[in-house]
Amino acid sequence: MSALLVDETSAAPLSALMREGSRIQHTAAENSSFMEELLAGRVNEQGYADYLLRLRKVYVALESVGRDLAATDPVAAAVHDAALERLAAIDADLAVWAPDGGAVESAAADAYVARIEATRAWGGLYAAHHYTRYLGDLSGGQAIGRLLDRFFELDGEGVAFYEFAEIPKPKPYKDGYRARLDALDLGPAEKIRIVEEVQVAFGLNQALFEELGANLDTYRR
Ligand code: HEM
C-alpha cells in the first residue's frame, strides 16, 4: 500500500470505503447465474430451499459470534443489533420451502462459517461480515423478496427473511448504521483491513452462488 493511498484512506469515511471497495464484487454477485435465474423466476422450490439452508449456517455463525463479540469489542458493538437477526425468519421460511426438513452439504457454507468464526480475533473483521450480509439484506434483499413473492404467489408466506419487523424504514436505518461505522476511532491500516475483509465476505457469497449455480439444471422450473 503506498503512503499516498494510506493518507487518502485515513481521510475517507469507513462506510464509503466499504461501499467503494466492494462495488466490483457487488456487481459480480448480482450477475451470478444463480441470482440471475432466481430473479428471473426460473429457480424452483428446491433451489431456493438449498439457498436458505446455506444461509442458515451462515447466520447461525454470524449471530452467535456477533452476540459474543458485541459484549466486549467496541467495533462489533457499533454494528450489532438484535433487531437484524435473521435466524428465526430463515427457520420460518424453511418451514414453507422445505416442509419435510432438509440438510445440505456445502463446502462453500462451511468455509464461510469458518471465516466468520475467525473474526472473533477482532470486531473490525466481524463488522465487515455483518455489513456485507445485513446491509445487503436491507437493500437489494427487499427487491428479491418482492420478486419471490410474485413468482411463487406466496402472499407473504416464506419471505420472512426479507422482512425486518423492527426496522420499518431501511433507509434511515442504513444511514444510522453508516454513521456508527464512521464514528469509530480507527487508523488507516485498520480501515484497510476491514475493507479487505468485506471483499473476502463478498467472495464467500460468490462461492455460495457458484455452488448453487452448478445445480441449476436440477433447480429449473
Ligand atoms: C441480484 C442480487 C442483488 C441486488 C439486485 C442488489 C441490489 C442492491 C441495491 C440496489 C443496493 C443499493 C441500496 C441503497 O442504495 O441503499 C444494494 C446495496 C448493497 N448490497 Fe446488494 N444486491 C444484490 C446482491 C447482493 C449480495 C449477494 C450482497 C452480499 C452478500 C449484497 C450486499 C450489499 C451491500 C453490503 C449493500 C450496501 C452498500 C452500501 O451502501 O454500503 N448485495 N444492493
PDB file of C-alpha atoms and ligand atoms in Angstrom:
ATOM      1  CA  MET A   1       0.000   0.000   0.000  1.00  0.00           C
ATOM      2  CA  SER A   2       1.522   3.349  -0.994  1.00  0.00           C
ATOM      3  CA  ALA A   3       1.837   6.164   1.526  1.00  0.00           C
ATOM      4  CA  LEU A   4      -0.481   8.291  -0.597  1.00  0.00           C
ATOM      5  CA  LEU A   5      -3.220   5.676  -0.613  1.00  0.00           C
ATOM      6  CA  VAL A   6      -2.925   5.255   3.143  1.00  0.00           C
ATOM      7  CA  ASP A   7      -3.330   9.026   3.584  1.00  0.00           C
ATOM      8  CA  GLU A   8      -6.398   9.114   1.382  1.00  0.00           C
ATOM      9  CA  THR A   9      -7.802   6.131   3.214  1.00  0.00           C
ATOM     10  CA  SER A  10      -7.382   7.686   6.620  1.00  0.00           C
ATOM     11  CA  ALA A  11      -9.374  10.710   5.464  1.00  0.00           C
ATOM     12  CA  ALA A  12     -12.293   8.846   3.863  1.00  0.00           C
ATOM     13  CA  PRO A  13     -15.229   7.658   5.974  1.00  0.00           C
ATOM     14  CA  LEU A  14     -15.114   3.911   6.623  1.00  0.00           C
ATOM     15  CA  SER A  15     -18.612   3.309   5.252  1.00  0.00           C
ATOM     16  CA  ALA A  16     -17.668   4.913   1.924  1.00  0.00           C
ATOM     17  CA  LEU A  17     -14.503   2.824   1.721  1.00  0.00           C
ATOM     18  CA  MET A  18     -16.509  -0.340   2.372  1.00  0.00           C
ATOM     19  CA  ARG A  19     -19.021   0.511  -0.328  1.00  0.00           C
ATOM     20  CA  GLU A  20     -16.419   1.565  -2.908  1.00  0.00           C
ATOM     21  CA  GLY A  21     -14.164  -1.344  -2.028  1.00  0.00           C
ATOM     22  CA  SER A  22     -16.890  -3.876  -2.792  1.00  0.00           C
ATOM     23  CA  ARG A  23     -18.536  -2.257  -5.808  1.00  0.00           C
ATOM     24  CA  ILE A  24     -16.987  -4.643  -8.339  1.00  0.00           C
ATOM     25  CA  GLN A  25     -17.776  -7.718  -6.226  1.00  0.00           C
ATOM     26  CA  HIS A  26     -21.329  -6.476  -5.752  1.00  0.00           C
ATOM     27  CA  THR A  27     -21.865  -6.365  -9.495  1.00  0.00           C
ATOM     28  CA  ALA A  28     -20.381  -9.858  -9.809  1.00  0.00           C
ATOM     29  CA  ALA A  29     -22.816 -11.155  -7.152  1.00  0.00           C
ATOM     30  CA  GLU A  30     -25.771  -9.573  -8.948  1.00  0.00           C
ATOM     31  CA  ASN A  31     -24.612 -11.163 -12.199  1.00  0.00           C
ATOM     32  CA  SER A  32     -24.021 -14.656 -10.826  1.00  0.00           C
ATOM     33  CA  SER A  33     -26.033 -17.194 -12.781  1.00  0.00           C
ATOM     34  CA  PHE A  34     -27.889 -18.451  -9.684  1.00  0.00           C
ATOM     35  CA  MET A  35     -29.033 -14.919  -8.745  1.00  0.00           C
ATOM     36  CA  GLU A  36     -29.955 -14.091 -12.319  1.00  0.00           C
ATOM     37  CA  GLU A  37     -32.031 -17.248 -12.665  1.00  0.00           C
ATOM     38  CA  LEU A  38     -33.613 -16.810  -9.230  1.00  0.00           C
ATOM     39  CA  LEU A  39     -34.618 -13.241 -10.017  1.00  0.00           C
ATOM     40  CA  ALA A  40     -35.983 -14.300 -13.409  1.00  0.00           C
ATOM     41  CA  GLY A  41     -38.290 -16.800 -11.677  1.00  0.00           C
ATOM     42  CA  ARG A  42     -36.510 -19.845 -13.102  1.00  0.00           C
ATOM     43  CA  VAL A  43     -35.341 -21.486  -9.847  1.00  0.00           C
ATOM     44  CA  ASN A  44     -37.704 -23.962  -8.196  1.00  0.00           C
ATOM     45  CA  GLU A  45     -38.583 -24.547  -4.522  1.00  0.00           C
ATOM     46  CA  GLN A  46     -35.729 -26.971  -4.024  1.00  0.00           C
ATOM     47  CA  GLY A  47     -33.237 -24.427  -5.330  1.00  0.00           C
ATOM     48  CA  TYR A  48     -34.476 -21.695  -3.042  1.00  0.00           C
ATOM     49  CA  ALA A  49     -34.575 -24.104  -0.068  1.00  0.00           C
ATOM     50  CA  ASP A  50     -30.969 -25.115  -0.809  1.00  0.00           C
ATOM     51  CA  TYR A  51     -30.019 -21.418  -0.762  1.00  0.00           C
ATOM     52  CA  LEU A  52     -31.826 -20.866   2.559  1.00  0.00           C
ATOM     53  CA  LEU A  53     -30.191 -23.939   4.099  1.00  0.00           C
ATOM     54  CA  ARG A  54     -26.790 -22.480   3.262  1.00  0.00           C
ATOM     55  CA  LEU A  55     -27.775 -19.069   4.593  1.00  0.00           C
ATOM     56  CA  ARG A  56     -28.965 -20.750   7.789  1.00  0.00           C
ATOM     57  CA  LYS A  57     -25.455 -21.997   8.521  1.00  0.00           C
ATOM     58  CA  VAL A  58     -24.026 -18.555   7.785  1.00  0.00           C
ATOM     59  CA  TYR A  59     -26.495 -16.692  10.028  1.00  0.00           C
ATOM     60  CA  VAL A  60     -26.103 -19.143  12.919  1.00  0.00           C
ATOM     61  CA  ALA A  61     -22.412 -18.210  12.946  1.00  0.00           C
ATOM     62  CA  LEU A  62     -22.938 -14.506  12.239  1.00  0.00           C
ATOM     63  CA  GLU A  63     -25.457 -14.135  15.037  1.00  0.00           C
ATOM     64  CA  SER A  64     -23.727 -16.197  17.709  1.00  0.00           C
ATOM     65  CA  VAL A  65     -20.308 -14.646  17.085  1.00  0.00           C
ATOM     66  CA  GLY A  66     -21.972 -11.209  16.974  1.00  0.00           C
ATOM     67  CA  ARG A  67     -23.640 -11.605  20.353  1.00  0.00           C
ATOM     68  CA  ASP A  68     -20.380 -12.754  21.943  1.00  0.00           C
ATOM     69  CA  LEU A  69     -18.166 -10.089  20.380  1.00  0.00           C
ATOM     70  CA  ALA A  70     -20.562  -7.182  20.928  1.00  0.00           C
ATOM     71  CA  ALA A  71     -20.257  -7.718  24.678  1.00  0.00           C
ATOM     72  CA  THR A  72     -16.536  -6.960  24.666  1.00  0.00           C
ATOM     73  CA  ASP A  73     -15.473  -5.341  21.397  1.00  0.00           C
ATOM     74  CA  PRO A  74     -16.487  -1.725  20.599  1.00  0.00           C
ATOM     75  CA  VAL A  75     -16.288  -2.188  16.818  1.00  0.00           C
ATOM     76  CA  ALA A  76     -18.597  -5.217  16.914  1.00  0.00           C
ATOM     77  CA  ALA A  77     -20.854  -3.364  19.363  1.00  0.00           C
ATOM     78  CA  ALA A  78     -21.193  -0.482  16.871  1.00  0.00           C
ATOM     79  CA  VAL A  79     -22.872  -2.718  14.289  1.00  0.00           C
ATOM     80  CA  HIS A  80     -24.516  -5.426  16.374  1.00  0.00           C
ATOM     81  CA  ASP A  81     -28.283  -5.095  16.718  1.00  0.00           C
ATOM     82  CA  ALA A  82     -30.664  -7.881  17.727  1.00  0.00           C
ATOM     83  CA  ALA A  83     -33.327  -6.246  15.511  1.00  0.00           C
ATOM     84  CA  LEU A  84     -31.397  -7.503  12.480  1.00  0.00           C
ATOM     85  CA  GLU A  85     -31.241 -11.163  13.488  1.00  0.00           C
ATOM     86  CA  ARG A  86     -32.466 -13.457  10.700  1.00  0.00           C
ATOM     87  CA  LEU A  87     -32.254 -16.972  12.102  1.00  0.00           C
ATOM     88  CA  ALA A  88     -35.878 -17.197  13.273  1.00  0.00           C
ATOM     89  CA  ALA A  89     -37.032 -15.782   9.914  1.00  0.00           C
ATOM     90  CA  ILE A  90     -34.941 -18.326   7.992  1.00  0.00           C
ATOM     91  CA  ASP A  91     -36.466 -21.135  10.038  1.00  0.00           C
ATOM     92  CA  ALA A  92     -39.975 -19.811   9.407  1.00  0.00           C
ATOM     93  CA  ASP A  93     -39.221 -19.649   5.671  1.00  0.00           C
ATOM     94  CA  LEU A  94     -37.714 -23.136   5.615  1.00  0.00           C
ATOM     95  CA  ALA A  95     -40.956 -24.475   7.085  1.00  0.00           C
ATOM     96  CA  VAL A  96     -42.597 -23.187   3.874  1.00  0.00           C
ATOM     97  CA  TRP A  97     -39.922 -24.042   1.298  1.00  0.00           C
ATOM     98  CA  ALA A  98     -38.747 -27.354   2.764  1.00  0.00           C
ATOM     99  CA  PRO A  99     -41.654 -28.569   4.926  1.00  0.00           C
ATOM    100  CA  ASP A 100     -40.167 -32.058   5.188  1.00  0.00           C
ATOM    101  CA  GLY A 101     -36.967 -30.628   6.595  1.00  0.00           C
ATOM    102  CA  GLY A 102     -33.708 -30.724   4.756  1.00  0.00           C
ATOM    103  CA  ALA A 103     -29.998 -30.540   5.097  1.00  0.00           C
ATOM    104  CA  VAL A 104     -27.220 -29.576   2.771  1.00  0.00           C
ATOM    105  CA  GLU A 105     -23.597 -30.497   2.475  1.00  0.00           C
ATOM    106  CA  SER A 106     -21.941 -27.273   1.436  1.00  0.00           C
ATOM    107  CA  ALA A 107     -18.210 -26.712   1.309  1.00  0.00           C
ATOM    108  CA  ALA A 108     -18.885 -23.053   0.471  1.00  0.00           C
ATOM    109  CA  ALA A 109     -21.096 -22.543   3.547  1.00  0.00           C
ATOM    110  CA  ASP A 110     -18.590 -24.365   5.750  1.00  0.00           C
ATOM    111  CA  ALA A 111     -15.753 -22.128   4.528  1.00  0.00           C
ATOM    112  CA  TYR A 112     -17.926 -19.041   5.100  1.00  0.00           C
ATOM    113  CA  VAL A 113     -18.760 -20.168   8.656  1.00  0.00           C
ATOM    114  CA  ALA A 114     -15.079 -20.817   9.427  1.00  0.00           C
ATOM    115  CA  ARG A 115     -14.198 -17.322   8.278  1.00  0.00           C
ATOM    116  CA  ILE A 116     -16.921 -15.782  10.446  1.00  0.00           C
ATOM    117  CA  GLU A 117     -15.698 -17.784  13.442  1.00  0.00           C
ATOM    118  CA  ALA A 118     -12.193 -16.415  12.809  1.00  0.00           C
ATOM    119  CA  THR A 119     -13.493 -12.844  13.237  1.00  0.00           C
ATOM    120  CA  ARG A 120     -13.536 -13.486  16.989  1.00  0.00           C
ATOM    121  CA  ALA A 121      -9.945 -12.193  16.760  1.00  0.00           C
ATOM    122  CA  TRP A 122     -11.151  -8.603  16.183  1.00  0.00           C
ATOM    123  CA  GLY A 123     -14.506  -6.870  15.886  1.00  0.00           C
ATOM    124  CA  GLY A 124     -13.364  -4.992  12.780  1.00  0.00           C
ATOM    125  CA  LEU A 125     -13.287  -8.260  10.864  1.00  0.00           C
ATOM    126  CA  TYR A 126     -16.696  -9.139  12.249  1.00  0.00           C
ATOM    127  CA  ALA A 127     -18.100  -5.746  11.205  1.00  0.00           C
ATOM    128  CA  ALA A 128     -17.031  -6.463   7.618  1.00  0.00           C
ATOM    129  CA  HIS A 129     -19.113  -9.645   7.553  1.00  0.00           C
ATOM    130  CA  HIS A 130     -22.010  -8.000   9.359  1.00  0.00           C
ATOM    131  CA  TYR A 131     -22.081  -5.155   6.831  1.00  0.00           C
ATOM    132  CA  THR A 132     -21.885  -7.459   3.803  1.00  0.00           C
ATOM    133  CA  ARG A 133     -24.889  -9.535   4.794  1.00  0.00           C
ATOM    134  CA  TYR A 134     -27.222  -7.230   6.700  1.00  0.00           C
ATOM    135  CA  LEU A 135     -26.808  -4.080   4.650  1.00  0.00           C
ATOM    136  CA  GLY A 136     -27.380  -6.234   1.574  1.00  0.00           C
ATOM    137  CA  ASP A 137     -30.495  -7.773   3.140  1.00  0.00           C
ATOM    138  CA  LEU A 138     -31.786  -4.285   3.899  1.00  0.00           C
ATOM    139  CA  SER A 139     -31.021  -3.106   0.335  1.00  0.00           C
ATOM    140  CA  GLY A 140     -31.306  -5.354  -2.722  1.00  0.00           C
ATOM    141  CA  GLY A 141     -32.804  -8.047  -0.493  1.00  0.00           C
ATOM    142  CA  GLN A 142     -36.018  -6.053  -0.346  1.00  0.00           C
ATOM    143  CA  ALA A 143     -36.476  -6.338  -4.116  1.00  0.00           C
ATOM    144  CA  ILE A 144     -35.567 -10.031  -4.079  1.00  0.00           C
ATOM    145  CA  GLY A 145     -38.305 -10.718  -1.518  1.00  0.00           C
ATOM    146  CA  ARG A 146     -40.921  -8.941  -3.640  1.00  0.00           C
ATOM    147  CA  LEU A 147     -39.885 -10.852  -6.770  1.00  0.00           C
ATOM    148  CA  LEU A 148     -40.059 -14.221  -4.992  1.00  0.00           C
ATOM    149  CA  ASP A 149     -43.469 -13.334  -3.631  1.00  0.00           C
ATOM    150  CA  ARG A 150     -44.680 -12.566  -7.151  1.00  0.00           C
ATOM    151  CA  PHE A 151     -43.174 -15.613  -8.919  1.00  0.00           C
ATOM    152  CA  PHE A 152     -44.394 -18.133  -6.398  1.00  0.00           C
ATOM    153  CA  GLU A 153     -47.646 -16.318  -5.500  1.00  0.00           C
ATOM    154  CA  LEU A 154     -46.696 -16.522  -1.862  1.00  0.00           C
ATOM    155  CA  ASP A 155     -48.887 -13.778  -0.353  1.00  0.00           C
ATOM    156  CA  GLY A 156     -46.093 -13.040   2.072  1.00  0.00           C
ATOM    157  CA  GLU A 157     -45.586 -16.699   3.111  1.00  0.00           C
ATOM    158  CA  GLY A 158     -41.967 -17.818   3.043  1.00  0.00           C
ATOM    159  CA  VAL A 159     -40.297 -14.421   2.642  1.00  0.00           C
ATOM    160  CA  ALA A 160     -39.812 -13.516   6.310  1.00  0.00           C
ATOM    161  CA  PHE A 161     -36.091 -13.352   5.594  1.00  0.00           C
ATOM    162  CA  TYR A 162     -36.647 -10.031   3.807  1.00  0.00           C
ATOM    163  CA  GLU A 163     -38.960  -8.561   6.456  1.00  0.00           C
ATOM    164  CA  PHE A 164     -37.466  -6.609   9.317  1.00  0.00           C
ATOM    165  CA  ALA A 165     -40.387  -6.095  11.680  1.00  0.00           C
ATOM    166  CA  GLU A 166     -38.379  -3.808  13.928  1.00  0.00           C
ATOM    167  CA  ILE A 167     -36.893  -1.779  11.051  1.00  0.00           C
ATOM    168  CA  PRO A 168     -39.843  -0.320   9.133  1.00  0.00           C
ATOM    169  CA  LYS A 169     -37.674   2.114   7.143  1.00  0.00           C
ATOM    170  CA  PRO A 170     -34.379   0.652   5.863  1.00  0.00           C
ATOM    171  CA  LYS A 171     -33.050   3.962   4.510  1.00  0.00           C
ATOM    172  CA  PRO A 172     -32.720   5.876   7.824  1.00  0.00           C
ATOM    173  CA  TYR A 173     -31.545   2.670   9.479  1.00  0.00           C
ATOM    174  CA  LYS A 174     -28.740   2.261   6.942  1.00  0.00           C
ATOM    175  CA  ASP A 175     -27.796   5.932   7.361  1.00  0.00           C
ATOM    176  CA  GLY A 176     -27.501   5.437  11.120  1.00  0.00           C
ATOM    177  CA  TYR A 177     -25.506   2.249  10.602  1.00  0.00           C
ATOM    178  CA  ARG A 178     -23.021   4.049   8.355  1.00  0.00           C
ATOM    179  CA  ALA A 179     -22.783   6.924  10.847  1.00  0.00           C
ATOM    180  CA  ARG A 180     -21.877   4.445  13.612  1.00  0.00           C
ATOM    181  CA  LEU A 181     -19.173   2.908  11.412  1.00  0.00           C
ATOM    182  CA  ASP A 182     -17.812   6.328  10.532  1.00  0.00           C
ATOM    183  CA  ALA A 183     -17.661   7.428  14.181  1.00  0.00           C
ATOM    184  CA  LEU A 184     -15.292   4.572  15.095  1.00  0.00           C
ATOM    185  CA  ASP A 185     -11.795   5.617  16.047  1.00  0.00           C
ATOM    186  CA  LEU A 186      -9.788   3.508  13.609  1.00  0.00           C
ATOM    187  CA  GLY A 187      -6.420   4.047  11.996  1.00  0.00           C
ATOM    188  CA  PRO A 188      -5.769   3.733   8.258  1.00  0.00           C
ATOM    189  CA  ALA A 189      -4.338   0.213   8.490  1.00  0.00           C
ATOM    190  CA  GLU A 190      -7.390  -0.941  10.426  1.00  0.00           C
ATOM    191  CA  LYS A 191      -9.745   0.582   7.872  1.00  0.00           C
ATOM    192  CA  ILE A 192      -7.874  -1.092   5.032  1.00  0.00           C
ATOM    193  CA  ARG A 193      -8.066  -4.438   6.841  1.00  0.00           C
ATOM    194  CA  ILE A 194     -11.835  -4.034   7.221  1.00  0.00           C
ATOM    195  CA  VAL A 195     -12.304  -3.234   3.530  1.00  0.00           C
ATOM    196  CA  GLU A 196     -10.214  -6.285   2.614  1.00  0.00           C
ATOM    197  CA  GLU A 197     -12.434  -8.417   4.819  1.00  0.00           C
ATOM    198  CA  VAL A 198     -15.550  -7.013   3.104  1.00  0.00           C
ATOM    199  CA  GLN A 199     -14.012  -8.220  -0.164  1.00  0.00           C
ATOM    200  CA  VAL A 200     -13.418 -11.634   1.382  1.00  0.00           C
ATOM    201  CA  ALA A 201     -17.042 -11.733   2.571  1.00  0.00           C
ATOM    202  CA  PHE A 202     -18.333 -10.920  -0.921  1.00  0.00           C
ATOM    203  CA  GLY A 203     -16.085 -13.661  -2.320  1.00  0.00           C
ATOM    204  CA  LEU A 204     -17.580 -16.166   0.119  1.00  0.00           C
ATOM    205  CA  ASN A 205     -21.070 -15.199  -1.040  1.00  0.00           C
ATOM    206  CA  GLN A 206     -19.952 -15.579  -4.624  1.00  0.00           C
ATOM    207  CA  ALA A 207     -18.705 -19.085  -3.802  1.00  0.00           C
ATOM    208  CA  LEU A 208     -22.147 -19.935  -2.375  1.00  0.00           C
ATOM    209  CA  PHE A 209     -23.755 -18.776  -5.625  1.00  0.00           C
ATOM    210  CA  GLU A 210     -21.286 -20.773  -7.702  1.00  0.00           C
ATOM    211  CA  GLU A 211     -22.053 -23.909  -5.711  1.00  0.00           C
ATOM    212  CA  LEU A 212     -25.776 -23.369  -6.233  1.00  0.00           C
ATOM    213  CA  GLY A 213     -25.220 -22.422  -9.867  1.00  0.00           C
ATOM    214  CA  ALA A 214     -23.683 -25.838 -10.512  1.00  0.00           C
ATOM    215  CA  ASN A 215     -27.115 -27.361  -9.695  1.00  0.00           C
ATOM    216  CA  LEU A 216     -29.193 -25.088 -11.906  1.00  0.00           C
ATOM    217  CA  ASP A 217     -30.258 -27.993 -14.126  1.00  0.00           C
ATOM    218  CA  THR A 218     -31.991 -29.676 -11.196  1.00  0.00           C
ATOM    219  CA  TYR A 219     -33.463 -26.379  -9.993  1.00  0.00           C
ATOM    220  CA  ARG A 220     -35.127 -25.484 -13.307  1.00  0.00           C
ATOM    221  CA  ARG A 221     -38.819 -24.625 -13.128  1.00  0.00           C
TER     222      ARG A 221
HETATM  223  C1  HEM B   1     -29.221  -9.719  -7.524  1.00  0.00           C
HETATM  224  C2  HEM B   1     -28.836  -9.502  -6.318  1.00  0.00           C
HETATM  225  C3  HEM B   1     -28.681  -8.133  -5.716  1.00  0.00           C
HETATM  226  C4  HEM B   1     -29.317  -6.978  -5.993  1.00  0.00           C
HETATM  227  C5  HEM B   1     -30.409  -6.732  -7.023  1.00  0.00           C
HETATM  228  C6  HEM B   1     -28.764  -5.961  -5.113  1.00  0.00           C
HETATM  229  C7  HEM B   1     -29.138  -4.651  -5.096  1.00  0.00           C
HETATM  230  C8  HEM B   1     -28.643  -3.676  -4.262  1.00  0.00           C
HETATM  231  C9  HEM B   1     -29.003  -2.277  -4.295  1.00  0.00           C
HETATM  232  C10 HEM B   1     -29.995  -1.660  -5.247  1.00  0.00           C
HETATM  233  C11 HEM B   1     -28.296  -1.652  -3.329  1.00  0.00           C
HETATM  234  C12 HEM B   1     -28.286  -0.157  -3.027  1.00  0.00           C
HETATM  235  C13 HEM B   1     -29.283   0.218  -1.996  1.00  0.00           C
HETATM  236  C14 HEM B   1     -29.094   1.616  -1.494  1.00  0.00           C
HETATM  237  O1  HEM B   1     -28.570   2.485  -2.210  1.00  0.00           O
HETATM  238  O2  HEM B   1     -29.448   1.861  -0.348  1.00  0.00           O
HETATM  239  C15 HEM B   1     -27.503  -2.653  -2.671  1.00  0.00           C
HETATM  240  C16 HEM B   1     -26.660  -2.414  -1.642  1.00  0.00           C
HETATM  241  C17 HEM B   1     -25.913  -3.385  -1.019  1.00  0.00           C
HETATM  242  N1  HEM B   1     -25.843  -4.714  -1.339  1.00  0.00           N
HETATM  243 FE1  HEM B   1     -26.787  -5.615  -2.839  1.00  0.00          FE
HETATM  244  N2  HEM B   1     -27.831  -6.541  -4.305  1.00  0.00           N
HETATM  245  C18 HEM B   1     -27.752  -7.861  -4.652  1.00  0.00           C
HETATM  246  C19 HEM B   1     -26.929  -8.800  -4.118  1.00  0.00           C
HETATM  247  C20 HEM B   1     -26.107  -8.584  -3.043  1.00  0.00           C
HETATM  248  C21 HEM B   1     -25.286  -9.581  -2.420  1.00  0.00           C
HETATM  249  C22 HEM B   1     -25.211 -11.039  -2.838  1.00  0.00           C
HETATM  250  C23 HEM B   1     -24.630  -8.965  -1.393  1.00  0.00           C
HETATM  251  C24 HEM B   1     -23.673  -9.562  -0.412  1.00  0.00           C
HETATM  252  C25 HEM B   1     -23.852 -10.695   0.178  1.00  0.00           C
HETATM  253  C26 HEM B   1     -25.042  -7.589  -1.379  1.00  0.00           C
HETATM  254  C27 HEM B   1     -24.597  -6.643  -0.482  1.00  0.00           C
HETATM  255  C28 HEM B   1     -24.951  -5.316  -0.494  1.00  0.00           C
HETATM  256  C29 HEM B   1     -24.444  -4.340   0.439  1.00  0.00           C
HETATM  257  C30 HEM B   1     -23.435  -4.592   1.546  1.00  0.00           C
HETATM  258  C31 HEM B   1     -25.049  -3.127   0.120  1.00  0.00           C
HETATM  259  C32 HEM B   1     -24.849  -1.795   0.813  1.00  0.00           C
HETATM  260  C33 HEM B   1     -23.908  -0.913   0.049  1.00  0.00           C
HETATM  261  C34 HEM B   1     -23.662   0.382   0.817  1.00  0.00           C
HETATM  262  O3  HEM B   1     -24.456   1.288   0.664  1.00  0.00           O
HETATM  263  O4  HEM B   1     -22.688   0.450   1.559  1.00  0.00           O
HETATM  264  N3  HEM B   1     -25.929  -7.389  -2.394  1.00  0.00           N
HETATM  265  N4  HEM B   1     -27.731  -3.882  -3.254  1.00  0.00           N
END
